[in-house]
Amino acid sequence: MLQATGAVGLAAFAGCLGGGDEAEDLDELLEDDPDEFETLEIGHWWTAGGEEAAFEALVEGFEAEYPDIEVDSSPSPGGAGSALEADIRNRVVDQNPPSTFQIWPGQALIDYTDEDLLYDIEEDVWSDEMKEAYLDGPIEVSRPAGEFVAVPINIHRLNNLFYNVDVVDDAGVDPESLESPSDLLEAMEAVDDAGSVGMAQQTQSAWSTMQLWAQVLLGEYGVDAYESFIEGDVEAVESEVRDTLELVVEYREYFNEDASSLNDWDDASDYINRGDAAFFHQGDWAAGQYEGEDGFEYGEDWDHVPFPGTDGMYALNMDSFVFPKHNPSPNATVRFLQYAGTADAQERFNPHKGSIPPRTDVSDEAFTPFLQDQMADFEASTEQPPSMAHGLAVIPSIQTNIEGAFANFIDNWDVDETYDDLVNSFD
Ligand code: GAL
């Protein structure tokens, strides 16, 4: 039985509105009075770990550039947008969106583009200079339906395994030696024997386990099996899907006991800061939390390896900002989107966020050694599988169904039922 975590689909809401047809033409809106600025309201969920600092650094840079524009930060706390999604959908229903909001680019935008709810921003935002500076991948996901509708601000990596150096040393485990997700299970057993938590995890909301399973699938069976899955050919990889779900059930033995009552990913991540757990899988936004703690040093106190079996892969997740129709502050919004696309914005935001910039001309001097290592891995990567948990790879209805399958999985840990739910997710 699938549990629809995302409530009613946006398309259903937007259908009631008649889409964005009634919205004014963007050129006319911007010509009215280009120097008249309404308050810029920015919807986002960056309140956890180092993410708040990243958002603040971005806003600071924008305010320095445009001192006449007032910024109203509008947070919907909840990892992976678990709360923002519903908030924004309601605002869209009321034709009362914020000026801009954080959203994954790529397939996650499809409900919005299908219903014509976003302005085409190629002419006003995507200058030739910006197009030349951006990597091709981020450009492509900015126009999932042809027109440019988003400005990506970062590139996150998902196939990370963070660890506390003292805890793995005490257990006699060398993370560099782990070649597969099955090896990681053995390492967690050793950590457990040494008296620490094997893997820190939050299982209150489903996305972290969905994302963990995706890395286990990539690590154990490679990109072809993963691609077959995201393309909906689940039955072709039935044994791979079942095996890796089984492995995650076995991982669960080594999760912290309070996994199901932690509020969010950063509470789980804290196990690494405190030295209470050996391993933590998460996107590299977790690094922002480690970098932000004084006296907690990369390489000495915490460290990172690609998730076992995924060496050479850079599993992708990105964030972007968009220009919703019925916009309360057109001239301020256009300037914010232009700013988000600059090297200055990306140099301020990404070091705190634990991500690397989608522009190629951002100096790496502002980045910590961890992120410089990620940049080198990105450059050297031979495969860059897109995220299903964070909307790059699958359209919102499918992403919601898969997340629903994992909402049941983290409740009953039943591989047969979850496999069926996953097959049905693509119907
Ligand atoms: C992702 C988002 C990241 C990070 C993470 C945890 O979906 O793209 O930037 O915020 O959720 O909440």
Coordinates of C-alpha atoms and ligand atoms in Angstrom, one line a residue:
M1 CA 0.0 0.0 0.0
L2 CA 1.6 3.3 -1.0
Q3 CA 1.6 6.1 1.3
A4 CA 1.5 9.5 -0.5
T5 CA 3.8 11.6 1.6
G6 CA 3.5 14.5 -0.7
A7 CA -0.3 14.8 -0.2
V8 CA -2.3 15.8 -3.3
G9 CA -0.2 16.3 -6.5
L10 CA 0.5 19.8 -7.6
A11 CA -1.1 19.2 -11.0
A12 CA -4.4 18.6 -9.3
F13 CA -4.2 21.9 -7.5
A14 CA -2.9 23.8 -10.5
G15 CA -5.7 22.3 -12.6
C16 CA -8.2 24.2 -10.4
L17 CA -6.4 27.4 -11.1
G18 CA -6.4 27.2 -14.9
G19 CA -2.5 27.2 -14.7
G20 CA -0.6 30.4 -15.0
D21 CA -2.5 31.7 -18.0
E22 CA -3.8 34.8 -16.2
A23 CA -0.3 35.9 -15.1
E24 CA 1.0 39.1 -16.7
D25 CA 3.7 39.0 -19.3
L26 CA 7.1 39.2 -17.7
D27 CA 8.5 42.0 -19.9
E28 CA 5.5 44.2 -19.2
L29 CA 5.9 43.5 -15.4
L30 CA 9.5 44.4 -15.4
E31 CA 9.1 47.5 -17.5
D32 CA 6.5 49.0 -15.2
D33 CA 9.1 50.5 -12.9
P34 CA 12.4 48.6 -13.0
D35 CA 13.8 50.4 -9.9
E36 CA 10.7 50.0 -7.7
F37 CA 11.4 47.1 -5.4
E38 CA 8.9 45.2 -3.3
T39 CA 10.1 43.0 -0.5
L40 CA 11.8 39.8 -1.8
E41 CA 10.4 36.8 0.0
I42 CA 12.6 33.7 -0.4
G43 CA 11.1 30.2 0.5
H44 CA 13.6 27.6 1.6
W45 CA 14.3 24.8 4.1
W46 CA 17.9 25.7 4.9
T47 CA 17.7 25.9 8.7
A48 CA 19.7 22.7 9.7
G49 CA 23.4 22.1 10.2
G50 CA 25.6 24.5 8.2
E51 CA 22.8 25.3 5.8
E52 CA 21.5 28.3 7.7
A53 CA 25.0 29.9 7.5
A54 CA 25.0 29.2 3.7
F55 CA 21.7 30.9 3.2
E56 CA 22.7 33.9 5.4
A57 CA 25.9 34.3 3.4
L58 CA 23.9 34.3 0.2
V59 CA 21.5 36.9 1.4
E60 CA 24.4 39.0 2.8
G61 CA 26.0 39.1 -0.6
F62 CA 22.7 40.0 -2.3
E63 CA 22.1 42.8 0.1
A64 CA 25.6 44.2 -0.4
E65 CA 24.9 44.3 -4.1
Y66 CA 21.3 45.6 -3.8
P67 CA 21.0 47.6 -0.6
D68 CA 17.6 48.9 -1.6
I69 CA 15.9 45.5 -1.7
E70 CA 14.5 44.2 1.5
V71 CA 14.8 40.4 1.9
D72 CA 12.3 38.4 3.8
S73 CA 13.5 34.9 4.6
S74 CA 10.6 32.4 4.7
P75 CA 11.9 29.1 6.1
S76 CA 9.9 25.8 6.0
P77 CA 12.2 23.7 8.2
G78 CA 12.4 20.0 7.2
G79 CA 15.1 18.0 5.5
A80 CA 14.8 17.4 1.8
G81 CA 11.9 19.9 1.6
S82 CA 9.5 17.7 3.6
A83 CA 7.6 20.8 4.8
L84 CA 8.3 23.3 2.1
E85 CA 6.7 21.2 -0.6
A86 CA 3.2 21.4 1.0
D87 CA 3.7 25.1 2.0
I88 CA 4.6 26.1 -1.5
R89 CA 1.8 24.1 -3.1
N90 CA -0.7 25.8 -0.9
R91 CA 0.7 29.2 -1.8
V92 CA 0.5 28.3 -5.5
V93 CA -3.1 27.3 -5.1
D94 CA -3.8 30.8 -3.6
Q95 CA -1.9 32.5 -6.4
N96 CA 0.2 33.9 -3.7
P97 CA 3.7 32.5 -4.1
P98 CA 6.8 33.9 -2.5
S99 CA 9.1 35.9 -4.8
T100 CA 11.2 32.8 -5.3
F101 CA 11.8 29.5 -3.7
Q102 CA 14.3 26.7 -3.4
I103 CA 13.5 23.7 -5.6
W104 CA 15.4 20.9 -7.1
P105 CA 16.0 21.4 -10.8
G106 CA 15.4 18.7 -13.4
Q107 CA 12.4 16.4 -13.2
A108 CA 11.2 18.0 -10.0
L109 CA 10.2 21.1 -12.0
I110 CA 7.9 19.2 -14.4
D111 CA 4.6 19.7 -12.5
Y112 CA 5.3 23.5 -12.5
T113 CA 6.3 23.6 -16.2
D114 CA 3.4 21.4 -17.2
E115 CA 1.0 23.8 -15.6
D116 CA 2.9 26.9 -16.9
L117 CA 3.4 28.3 -13.4
L118 CA 7.0 29.6 -13.9
Y119 CA 8.3 32.4 -16.1
D120 CA 10.8 31.7 -18.8
I121 CA 13.9 33.5 -17.5
E122 CA 16.3 33.0 -20.4
E123 CA 16.2 36.6 -21.7
D124 CA 16.2 38.3 -18.3
V125 CA 18.5 36.1 -16.3
W126 CA 20.4 33.6 -18.4
S127 CA 22.9 36.0 -20.1
D128 CA 25.5 34.7 -22.6
E129 CA 28.1 35.3 -19.9
M130 CA 26.2 33.0 -17.5
K131 CA 25.6 30.3 -20.1
E132 CA 29.3 30.3 -20.9
A133 CA 30.3 30.0 -17.2
Y134 CA 28.0 27.2 -16.2
L135 CA 28.7 23.5 -16.6
D136 CA 26.5 21.8 -19.2
G137 CA 24.7 19.6 -16.7
P138 CA 23.3 22.4 -14.6
I139 CA 22.2 24.2 -17.7
E140 CA 20.3 21.2 -19.0
V141 CA 18.4 20.7 -15.7
S142 CA 17.5 24.4 -15.7
R143 CA 15.3 23.8 -18.8
P144 CA 13.7 20.4 -18.2
A145 CA 10.8 21.3 -20.6
G146 CA 12.8 23.4 -23.0
E147 CA 12.6 26.9 -21.6
F148 CA 15.0 28.2 -18.9
V149 CA 13.0 28.3 -15.7
A150 CA 15.6 27.9 -12.9
V151 CA 19.0 29.0 -11.6
P152 CA 21.0 26.2 -10.0
I153 CA 23.2 27.4 -7.2
N154 CA 25.1 24.3 -6.1
I155 CA 26.1 20.7 -6.9
H156 CA 25.8 18.3 -4.0
R157 CA 27.2 14.8 -3.9
L158 CA 25.1 12.0 -2.5
N159 CA 27.4 9.0 -2.4
N160 CA 29.3 10.0 0.7
L161 CA 30.3 8.0 3.7
F162 CA 31.4 10.2 6.6
Y163 CA 33.1 8.8 9.6
N164 CA 34.5 9.7 13.0
V165 CA 38.2 8.9 12.9
D166 CA 38.6 7.9 16.5
V167 CA 35.6 5.6 16.5
V168 CA 36.7 3.7 13.5
D169 CA 40.3 3.5 14.8
D170 CA 39.1 2.1 18.1
A171 CA 37.2 -0.6 16.2
G172 CA 40.3 -1.4 14.0
V173 CA 38.3 -0.5 10.9
D174 CA 39.9 1.2 7.8
P175 CA 37.1 2.9 5.8
E176 CA 39.5 3.2 2.8
S177 CA 39.5 -0.6 2.6
L178 CA 35.7 -1.0 2.2
E179 CA 35.0 -2.1 -1.3
S180 CA 31.3 -2.7 -1.3
P181 CA 28.1 -2.0 0.8
S182 CA 28.5 -5.6 2.2
D183 CA 32.0 -4.7 3.5
L184 CA 30.4 -1.8 5.3
L185 CA 28.0 -4.1 7.1
E186 CA 31.0 -6.1 8.4
A187 CA 32.7 -2.9 9.5
M188 CA 29.6 -1.9 11.4
E189 CA 29.7 -5.2 13.2
A190 CA 33.2 -4.5 14.3
V191 CA 32.2 -1.0 15.5
D192 CA 29.3 -2.5 17.4
D193 CA 31.6 -5.0 19.1
A194 CA 33.9 -2.1 20.1
G195 CA 30.9 -0.5 21.8
S196 CA 29.8 2.3 19.4
V197 CA 26.9 2.9 17.1
G198 CA 27.7 1.6 13.6
M199 CA 25.7 4.0 11.6
A200 CA 24.0 7.2 12.6
Q201 CA 20.6 7.5 10.8
Q202 CA 17.3 9.3 11.1
T203 CA 14.2 7.2 10.2
Q204 CA 11.5 9.6 11.2
S205 CA 11.1 10.8 7.6
A206 CA 11.6 8.4 4.7
W207 CA 14.0 10.4 2.4
S208 CA 17.2 9.5 4.2
T209 CA 16.6 5.8 4.0
M210 CA 15.5 6.1 0.3
Q211 CA 18.7 7.9 -0.4
L212 CA 20.8 5.4 1.6
W213 CA 19.2 2.5 -0.3
A214 CA 20.0 4.3 -3.6
Q215 CA 23.7 4.4 -2.6
V216 CA 23.7 0.7 -1.6
L217 CA 22.2 -0.2 -5.0
L218 CA 24.8 1.9 -6.8
G219 CA 27.6 0.5 -4.7
E220 CA 26.6 -3.1 -4.9
Y221 CA 25.4 -3.3 -8.4
G222 CA 26.5 -0.2 -10.3
V223 CA 25.0 2.5 -12.4
D224 CA 23.3 0.2 -14.9
A225 CA 21.1 -1.4 -12.2
Y226 CA 20.4 2.1 -10.8
E227 CA 19.4 3.4 -14.3
S228 CA 17.2 0.5 -14.9
F229 CA 15.4 1.3 -11.7
I230 CA 14.9 5.0 -12.3
E231 CA 13.7 4.3 -15.8
G232 CA 11.0 2.2 -14.2
D233 CA 12.3 -1.2 -15.4
V234 CA 12.3 -2.4 -11.8
E235 CA 11.5 -6.0 -12.6
A236 CA 14.6 -6.3 -14.7
V237 CA 16.6 -5.7 -11.5
E238 CA 14.4 -7.5 -9.1
S239 CA 17.1 -9.6 -7.4
E240 CA 19.4 -6.5 -7.1
V241 CA 16.6 -4.4 -5.6
R242 CA 15.6 -7.2 -3.1
D243 CA 19.3 -7.9 -2.1
T244 CA 20.0 -4.2 -1.4
L245 CA 16.8 -3.7 0.5
E246 CA 17.8 -6.7 2.6
L247 CA 21.2 -5.2 3.2
V248 CA 19.6 -2.0 4.5
V249 CA 17.5 -4.1 6.8
E250 CA 20.7 -5.6 8.1
Y251 CA 22.3 -2.1 8.4
R252 CA 19.4 -1.2 10.6
E253 CA 20.7 -3.4 13.4
Y254 CA 23.6 -0.9 13.7
F255 CA 21.5 2.3 13.7
N256 CA 21.3 4.5 16.8
E257 CA 18.4 3.4 18.9
D258 CA 16.6 6.7 18.7
A259 CA 16.7 6.8 14.9
S260 CA 12.9 6.9 14.5
S261 CA 12.5 9.8 16.9
L262 CA 15.3 12.2 15.6
N263 CA 13.9 15.4 14.2
D264 CA 16.1 15.6 11.1
W265 CA 19.3 14.6 9.4
D266 CA 21.4 17.0 11.4
D267 CA 20.5 15.3 14.7
A268 CA 21.8 12.0 13.2
S269 CA 24.9 13.8 11.9
D270 CA 25.6 15.0 15.4
Y271 CA 26.5 11.5 16.4
I272 CA 29.7 11.9 14.3
N273 CA 30.4 15.3 15.9
R274 CA 30.0 13.8 19.4
G275 CA 32.0 10.7 18.6
D276 CA 29.1 8.4 19.4
A277 CA 28.9 6.7 16.0
A278 CA 31.4 5.5 13.4
F279 CA 29.6 6.1 10.0
F280 CA 27.1 8.5 8.6
H281 CA 25.7 8.4 5.1
Q282 CA 24.3 11.7 3.8
G283 CA 24.6 14.3 1.1
D284 CA 27.6 16.5 1.6
W285 CA 25.5 19.2 3.2
A286 CA 26.5 17.2 6.4
A287 CA 30.1 18.4 5.9
G288 CA 28.9 21.9 6.5
Q289 CA 27.9 20.8 9.9
Y290 CA 31.4 19.3 10.6
E291 CA 33.3 22.2 9.1
G292 CA 31.2 24.6 11.3
E293 CA 32.4 23.0 14.5
D294 CA 35.5 24.5 16.1
G295 CA 38.2 22.1 16.8
F296 CA 36.6 19.3 14.7
E297 CA 39.1 18.9 11.9
Y298 CA 38.8 17.2 8.5
G299 CA 41.2 14.3 8.2
E300 CA 41.9 14.3 11.9
D301 CA 38.5 14.1 13.6
W302 CA 36.1 13.4 10.8
D303 CA 36.8 12.1 7.3
H304 CA 35.1 10.9 4.2
V305 CA 35.2 8.1 1.6
P306 CA 32.9 7.6 -1.4
F307 CA 30.2 5.3 -0.3
P308 CA 31.8 1.8 -0.7
G309 CA 31.6 0.5 -4.2
T310 CA 30.9 4.0 -5.7
D311 CA 34.5 5.2 -6.3
G312 CA 34.5 7.2 -9.5
M313 CA 30.9 8.2 -9.2
Y314 CA 29.5 11.6 -8.2
A315 CA 25.9 11.0 -7.5
L316 CA 24.2 14.3 -8.1
N317 CA 21.7 16.5 -6.3
M318 CA 21.3 20.2 -7.0
D319 CA 19.2 23.2 -5.7
S320 CA 17.9 26.1 -7.7
F321 CA 15.7 29.1 -7.5
V322 CA 12.7 29.9 -9.8
F323 CA 10.5 32.8 -10.8
P324 CA 6.9 31.9 -10.0
K325 CA 4.0 33.6 -11.9
H326 CA 1.7 36.0 -9.9
N327 CA 5.0 37.2 -8.5
P328 CA 4.8 39.7 -5.6
S329 CA 8.1 41.5 -6.5
P330 CA 9.1 41.0 -10.1
N331 CA 12.0 43.5 -10.2
A332 CA 13.5 42.3 -7.0
T333 CA 13.1 38.6 -8.1
V334 CA 14.8 39.1 -11.4
R335 CA 17.8 40.7 -9.6
F336 CA 18.0 37.9 -7.1
L337 CA 18.0 35.3 -9.8
Q338 CA 20.7 37.2 -11.7
Y339 CA 22.7 37.3 -8.5
A340 CA 22.2 33.6 -7.7
G341 CA 23.9 32.9 -11.0
T342 CA 27.0 34.9 -10.2
A343 CA 30.4 33.7 -9.1
D344 CA 30.2 36.0 -6.0
A345 CA 26.9 34.3 -4.8
Q346 CA 28.2 30.8 -5.4
E347 CA 31.5 31.5 -3.7
R348 CA 29.7 32.8 -0.6
F349 CA 27.0 30.1 -0.5
N350 CA 28.7 26.8 -1.3
P351 CA 31.6 26.6 1.2
H352 CA 29.1 26.7 4.1
K353 CA 26.6 24.5 2.3
G354 CA 29.1 21.7 1.7
S355 CA 28.5 21.8 -2.1
I356 CA 30.5 22.9 -5.1
P357 CA 29.5 25.6 -7.6
P358 CA 27.8 24.9 -11.0
R359 CA 29.8 27.8 -12.5
T360 CA 33.3 27.0 -13.6
D361 CA 34.9 30.3 -12.8
V362 CA 34.5 30.3 -9.0
S363 CA 37.9 30.4 -7.3
D364 CA 38.5 27.3 -5.2
E365 CA 40.5 29.3 -2.6
A366 CA 37.3 30.0 -0.7
F367 CA 36.7 26.3 -0.3
T368 CA 37.9 24.0 2.5
P369 CA 40.2 21.1 1.8
F370 CA 37.2 18.7 2.0
L371 CA 35.4 20.6 -0.8
Q372 CA 38.6 20.9 -2.8
D373 CA 38.8 17.1 -2.6
Q374 CA 35.1 16.8 -3.7
M375 CA 35.9 19.2 -6.6
A376 CA 38.8 16.9 -7.6
D377 CA 36.5 13.8 -7.4
F378 CA 33.9 15.6 -9.5
E379 CA 36.4 16.4 -12.2
A380 CA 37.7 12.8 -12.1
S381 CA 34.2 11.2 -11.9
T382 CA 33.3 8.9 -14.8
E383 CA 29.6 8.6 -13.8
Q384 CA 27.2 11.1 -12.3
P385 CA 23.9 9.3 -11.5
P386 CA 21.1 11.7 -10.8
S387 CA 19.2 11.6 -7.5
M388 CA 15.8 9.9 -7.2
A389 CA 15.4 11.1 -3.6
H390 CA 16.0 14.7 -4.6
G391 CA 14.0 15.0 -7.7
L392 CA 16.7 15.2 -10.5
A393 CA 15.9 11.8 -11.9
V394 CA 12.2 11.2 -11.6
I395 CA 9.0 13.3 -12.0
P396 CA 7.3 14.4 -8.7
S397 CA 4.5 11.8 -8.7
I398 CA 7.0 8.9 -9.0
Q399 CA 9.4 10.5 -6.5
T400 CA 6.4 10.7 -4.1
N401 CA 5.5 7.1 -4.7
I402 CA 9.0 5.9 -4.1
E403 CA 9.2 7.9 -0.9
G404 CA 5.9 6.4 0.1
A405 CA 7.3 2.9 -0.4
F406 CA 10.2 3.9 1.9
A407 CA 7.8 5.4 4.5
N408 CA 6.4 1.9 4.8
F409 CA 9.8 0.3 4.7
I410 CA 11.1 2.3 7.7
D411 CA 8.0 1.2 9.6
N412 CA 7.8 -2.6 8.7
W413 CA 11.2 -3.3 7.2
D414 CA 9.4 -5.7 4.9
V415 CA 11.4 -6.4 1.7
D416 CA 8.6 -8.2 -0.2
E417 CA 6.1 -5.5 0.4
T418 CA 8.6 -2.7 -0.4
Y419 CA 9.7 -4.4 -3.6
D420 CA 6.0 -4.5 -4.7
D421 CA 5.5 -0.9 -3.7
L422 CA 8.6 0.1 -5.7
V423 CA 7.3 -1.7 -8.8
N424 CA 4.0 0.0 -8.4
S425 CA 5.6 3.4 -7.9
F426 CA 6.1 3.7 -11.7
D427 CA 2.5 2.9 -12.6
Ligands
GAL1 C1 18.2 18.3 -0.2 C2 18.7 19.6 -0.7 C3 20.0 19.9 0.0 C4 19.8 19.8 1.5 C5 19.1 18.5 1.9 C6 18.8 18.3 3.4 O1 17.0 18.0 -0.9 O2 18.9 19.6 -2.0 O3 20.4 21.2 -0.3 O4 19.1 20.9 2.1 O5 17.9 18.3 1.2 O6 17.7 19.0 3.8

